[in-house]
């Protein structure tokens, strides 16, 4: 079986339509990752912060020093 990658010409440019399609696909993947990050990581953390009283790591350090 012949290797199809050896048929690729090194100096040949892709058609503009194909280039736009690839870039749009990459942009859609990046958008999907950003949306997933928003709803899977950031949104639950925000809700936990609101329900937990909005304590920050510096607040936790102050409480540790007071109890020591």
Short mmCIF file of N, CA, C and O in Angstrom, two decimals:
data_model
loop_
_atom_site.label_atom_id
_atom_site.label_comp_id
_atom_site.label_asym_id
_atom_site.label_seq_id
_atom_site.Cartn_x
_atom_site.Cartn_y
_atom_site.Cartn_z
N UNK A 1 0.86 -1.18 0.00
CA UNK A 1 0.00 0.00 0.00
C UNK A 1 0.90 1.24 0.00
O UNK A 1 1.86 1.34 0.75
N UNK A 2 0.54 2.19 -0.81
CA UNK A 2 1.34 3.41 -0.97
C UNK A 2 0.98 4.43 0.12
O UNK A 2 -0.17 4.58 0.50
N UNK A 3 1.99 5.11 0.64
CA UNK A 3 1.80 6.11 1.68
C UNK A 3 1.20 7.38 1.07
O UNK A 3 1.84 8.05 0.26
N UNK A 4 -0.03 7.77 1.47
CA UNK A 4 -0.67 8.97 0.89
C UNK A 4 0.02 10.27 1.28
O UNK A 4 -0.09 11.26 0.57
N UNK A 5 0.76 10.27 2.39
CA UNK A 5 1.43 11.49 2.82
C UNK A 5 2.61 11.85 1.92
O UNK A 5 3.03 12.99 1.88
N UNK A 6 3.12 10.89 1.20
CA UNK A 6 4.22 11.17 0.28
C UNK A 6 3.74 11.90 -0.97
O UNK A 6 4.52 12.49 -1.69
N UNK A 7 2.42 11.89 -1.20
CA UNK A 7 1.85 12.57 -2.36
C UNK A 7 1.63 14.06 -2.10
O UNK A 7 1.36 14.82 -3.02
N UNK A 8 1.72 14.50 -0.85
CA UNK A 8 1.49 15.90 -0.51
C UNK A 8 2.64 16.75 -1.04
O UNK A 8 3.80 16.45 -0.82
N UNK A 9 2.27 17.81 -1.72
CA UNK A 9 3.28 18.74 -2.22
C UNK A 9 3.61 19.74 -1.12
O UNK A 9 2.73 20.28 -0.45
N UNK A 10 4.87 20.01 -0.93
CA UNK A 10 5.30 20.87 0.17
C UNK A 10 5.00 22.34 -0.07
O UNK A 10 4.77 23.10 0.86
N UNK A 11 4.99 22.79 -1.29
CA UNK A 11 4.81 24.21 -1.58
C UNK A 11 3.39 24.56 -1.97
O UNK A 11 3.10 25.71 -2.28
N UNK A 12 2.51 23.61 -1.94
CA UNK A 12 1.13 23.86 -2.36
C UNK A 12 0.34 24.47 -1.19
O UNK A 12 0.46 24.05 -0.05
N UNK A 13 -0.48 25.49 -1.49
CA UNK A 13 -1.29 26.14 -0.46
C UNK A 13 -2.70 25.56 -0.48
O UNK A 13 -3.19 25.13 -1.52
N UNK A 14 -3.33 25.58 0.68
CA UNK A 14 -4.70 25.11 0.77
C UNK A 14 -5.66 26.13 0.18
O UNK A 14 -5.40 27.33 0.24
N UNK A 15 -6.77 25.67 -0.34
CA UNK A 15 -7.80 26.62 -0.80
C UNK A 15 -8.33 27.43 0.38
O UNK A 15 -8.38 26.95 1.52
N UNK A 16 -8.71 28.66 0.13
CA UNK A 16 -9.18 29.56 1.18
C UNK A 16 -10.43 29.00 1.88
O UNK A 16 -10.58 29.16 3.09
N UNK A 17 -11.30 28.34 1.15
CA UNK A 17 -12.52 27.77 1.73
C UNK A 17 -12.16 26.71 2.77
O UNK A 17 -12.72 26.68 3.88
N UNK A 18 -11.21 25.85 2.43
CA UNK A 18 -10.80 24.81 3.36
C UNK A 18 -10.11 25.40 4.59
O UNK A 18 -10.33 24.98 5.71
N UNK A 19 -9.31 26.42 4.36
CA UNK A 19 -8.62 27.09 5.47
C UNK A 19 -9.62 27.71 6.43
O UNK A 19 -9.50 27.58 7.66
N UNK A 20 -10.66 28.38 5.90
CA UNK A 20 -11.69 28.98 6.76
C UNK A 20 -12.46 27.93 7.53
O UNK A 20 -12.79 28.11 8.70
N UNK A 21 -12.75 26.80 6.89
CA UNK A 21 -13.48 25.73 7.56
C UNK A 21 -12.67 25.17 8.73
O UNK A 21 -13.21 24.95 9.81
N UNK A 22 -11.39 24.95 8.53
CA UNK A 22 -10.54 24.43 9.60
C UNK A 22 -10.47 25.44 10.75
O UNK A 22 -10.59 25.06 11.92
N UNK A 23 -10.28 26.71 10.44
CA UNK A 23 -10.21 27.72 11.49
C UNK A 23 -11.53 27.86 12.24
O UNK A 23 -11.54 28.05 13.46
N UNK A 24 -12.65 27.73 11.53
CA UNK A 24 -13.96 27.78 12.20
C UNK A 24 -14.15 26.57 13.11
O UNK A 24 -14.72 26.70 14.20
N UNK A 25 -13.70 25.41 12.67
CA UNK A 25 -13.80 24.21 13.50
C UNK A 25 -12.96 24.36 14.76
O UNK A 25 -13.40 23.99 15.86
N UNK A 26 -11.77 24.90 14.63
CA UNK A 26 -10.91 25.12 15.80
C UNK A 26 -11.56 26.13 16.75
O UNK A 26 -11.54 25.95 17.98
N UNK A 27 -12.14 27.18 16.21
CA UNK A 27 -12.81 28.18 17.05
C UNK A 27 -14.01 27.56 17.78
O UNK A 27 -14.25 27.86 18.96
N UNK A 28 -14.74 26.68 17.11
CA UNK A 28 -15.89 26.02 17.74
C UNK A 28 -15.44 25.10 18.86
O UNK A 28 -16.07 25.04 19.92
N UNK A 29 -14.35 24.40 18.67
CA UNK A 29 -13.81 23.53 19.72
C UNK A 29 -13.38 24.36 20.92
O UNK A 29 -13.66 24.01 22.07
N UNK A 30 -12.70 25.48 20.66
CA UNK A 30 -12.27 26.35 21.76
C UNK A 30 -13.46 26.92 22.52
O UNK A 30 -13.47 26.96 23.76
N UNK A 31 -14.51 27.32 21.80
CA UNK A 31 -15.72 27.82 22.44
C UNK A 31 -16.37 26.73 23.29
O UNK A 31 -16.81 27.00 24.42
N UNK A 32 -16.42 25.51 22.78
CA UNK A 32 -17.01 24.41 23.54
C UNK A 32 -16.24 24.15 24.82
O UNK A 32 -16.84 23.90 25.88
N UNK A 33 -14.92 24.21 24.76
CA UNK A 33 -14.10 24.01 25.96
C UNK A 33 -14.35 25.13 26.95
O UNK A 33 -14.47 24.89 28.17
N UNK A 34 -14.46 26.37 26.49
CA UNK A 34 -14.70 27.50 27.38
C UNK A 34 -16.07 27.39 28.06
O UNK A 34 -16.20 27.68 29.25
N UNK A 35 -17.09 26.98 27.31
CA UNK A 35 -18.43 26.83 27.87
C UNK A 35 -18.44 25.70 28.89
O UNK A 35 -19.02 25.83 29.98
N UNK A 36 -17.79 24.58 28.55
CA UNK A 36 -17.73 23.47 29.50
C UNK A 36 -17.01 23.89 30.77
O UNK A 36 -17.45 23.55 31.88
N UNK A 37 -15.92 24.63 30.65
CA UNK A 37 -15.18 25.12 31.82
C UNK A 37 -16.06 26.03 32.67
O UNK A 37 -16.05 25.94 33.90
N UNK A 38 -16.84 26.86 32.02
CA UNK A 38 -17.71 27.78 32.74
C UNK A 38 -18.74 27.03 33.57
O UNK A 38 -18.93 27.32 34.75
N UNK A 39 -19.40 26.04 32.97
CA UNK A 39 -20.50 25.36 33.66
C UNK A 39 -20.05 24.20 34.53
O UNK A 39 -20.75 23.83 35.46
N UNK A 40 -18.89 23.63 34.26
CA UNK A 40 -18.45 22.48 35.05
C UNK A 40 -17.54 22.90 36.20
O UNK A 40 -17.57 22.29 37.25
N UNK A 41 -16.75 23.94 36.02
CA UNK A 41 -15.79 24.34 37.05
C UNK A 41 -16.18 25.65 37.73
O UNK A 41 -16.36 25.70 38.95
N UNK A 42 -16.32 26.69 36.96
CA UNK A 42 -16.49 28.02 37.55
C UNK A 42 -17.87 28.22 38.17
O UNK A 42 -17.99 28.81 39.24
N UNK A 43 -18.92 27.76 37.51
CA UNK A 43 -20.27 27.94 38.04
C UNK A 43 -20.46 27.21 39.37
O UNK A 43 -20.93 27.82 40.33
N UNK A 44 -20.08 25.92 39.48
CA UNK A 44 -20.21 25.26 40.79
C UNK A 44 -19.35 25.92 41.88
O UNK A 44 -19.78 26.00 43.03
N UNK A 45 -18.16 26.39 41.53
CA UNK A 45 -17.33 27.08 42.51
C UNK A 45 -18.00 28.36 43.00
O UNK A 45 -17.93 28.69 44.18
N UNK A 46 -18.64 29.08 42.09
CA UNK A 46 -19.34 30.31 42.45
C UNK A 46 -20.51 30.02 43.38
O UNK A 46 -20.70 30.70 44.39
N UNK A 47 -21.28 28.99 43.04
CA UNK A 47 -22.42 28.62 43.89
C UNK A 47 -21.93 28.18 45.26
O UNK A 47 -22.51 28.55 46.29
N UNK A 48 -20.86 27.39 45.29
CA UNK A 48 -20.31 26.95 46.59
C UNK A 48 -19.84 28.14 47.41
O UNK A 48 -20.05 28.17 48.62
N UNK A 49 -19.23 29.11 46.76
CA UNK A 49 -18.79 30.30 47.47
C UNK A 49 -19.98 31.09 48.03
O UNK A 49 -19.93 31.59 49.15
N UNK A 50 -21.04 31.21 47.24
CA UNK A 50 -22.21 31.94 47.70
C UNK A 50 -22.90 31.23 48.86
O UNK A 50 -23.29 31.86 49.83
N UNK A 51 -23.03 29.92 48.76
CA UNK A 51 -23.71 29.17 49.81
C UNK A 51 -22.82 28.98 51.03
O UNK A 51 -23.32 28.85 52.14
N UNK A 52 -21.51 29.01 50.83
CA UNK A 52 -20.59 28.82 51.94
C UNK A 52 -20.25 30.11 52.66
O UNK A 52 -19.41 30.12 53.53
N UNK A 53 -20.83 31.20 52.28
CA UNK A 53 -20.59 32.46 52.96
C UNK A 53 -19.53 33.31 52.29
O UNK A 53 -19.16 34.34 52.81
N UNK A 54 -19.02 32.88 51.18
CA UNK A 54 -18.04 33.68 50.46
C UNK A 54 -16.70 33.78 51.15
O UNK A 54 -16.04 34.80 51.07
N UNK A 55 -16.27 32.74 51.85
CA UNK A 55 -14.99 32.79 52.56
C UNK A 55 -13.85 32.69 51.56
O UNK A 55 -13.91 31.95 50.60
N UNK A 56 -12.83 33.45 51.81
CA UNK A 56 -11.65 33.43 50.96
C UNK A 56 -10.53 32.68 51.66
O UNK A 56 -10.59 32.50 52.88
N UNK A 57 -9.51 32.27 50.96
CA UNK A 57 -8.38 31.60 51.62
C UNK A 57 -7.74 32.45 52.70
O UNK A 57 -7.30 31.94 53.72
N UNK A 58 -7.72 33.77 52.54
CA UNK A 58 -7.14 34.63 53.58
C UNK A 58 -7.99 34.59 54.85
O UNK A 58 -7.48 34.69 55.96
N UNK A 59 -9.32 34.44 54.71
CA UNK A 59 -10.19 34.30 55.88
C UNK A 59 -9.87 33.02 56.64
O UNK A 59 -9.86 33.01 57.86
N UNK A 60 -9.59 31.95 55.92
CA UNK A 60 -9.25 30.69 56.56
C UNK A 60 -7.95 30.82 57.34
O UNK A 60 -7.82 30.26 58.42
N UNK A 61 -6.99 31.54 56.81
CA UNK A 61 -5.71 31.73 57.50
C UNK A 61 -5.91 32.54 58.79
O UNK A 61 -5.28 32.27 59.80
N UNK A 62 -6.78 33.55 58.75
CA UNK A 62 -7.04 34.36 59.94
C UNK A 62 -7.67 33.50 61.05
O UNK A 62 -7.32 33.62 62.21
N UNK A 63 -8.60 32.61 60.65
CA UNK A 63 -9.26 31.76 61.63
C UNK A 63 -8.27 30.77 62.24
O UNK A 63 -8.37 30.46 63.42
N UNK A 64 -7.32 30.27 61.49
CA UNK A 64 -6.33 29.35 62.01
C UNK A 64 -5.45 30.04 63.04
O UNK A 64 -5.12 29.49 64.07
N UNK A 65 -5.07 31.29 62.78
CA UNK A 65 -4.20 32.03 63.71
C UNK A 65 -4.93 32.33 65.00
O UNK A 65 -4.35 32.32 66.08
N UNK A 66 -6.24 32.61 64.91
CA UNK A 66 -7.01 32.92 66.10
C UNK A 66 -7.18 31.71 66.99
O UNK A 66 -7.22 31.83 68.21
N UNK A 67 -7.29 30.52 66.42
CA UNK A 67 -7.50 29.32 67.22
C UNK A 67 -6.21 28.75 67.76
O UNK A 67 -6.23 27.94 68.67
N UNK A 68 -5.06 29.15 67.22
CA UNK A 68 -3.77 28.63 67.69
C UNK A 68 -3.35 29.21 69.00
O UNK A 68 -3.67 30.11 69.57
#
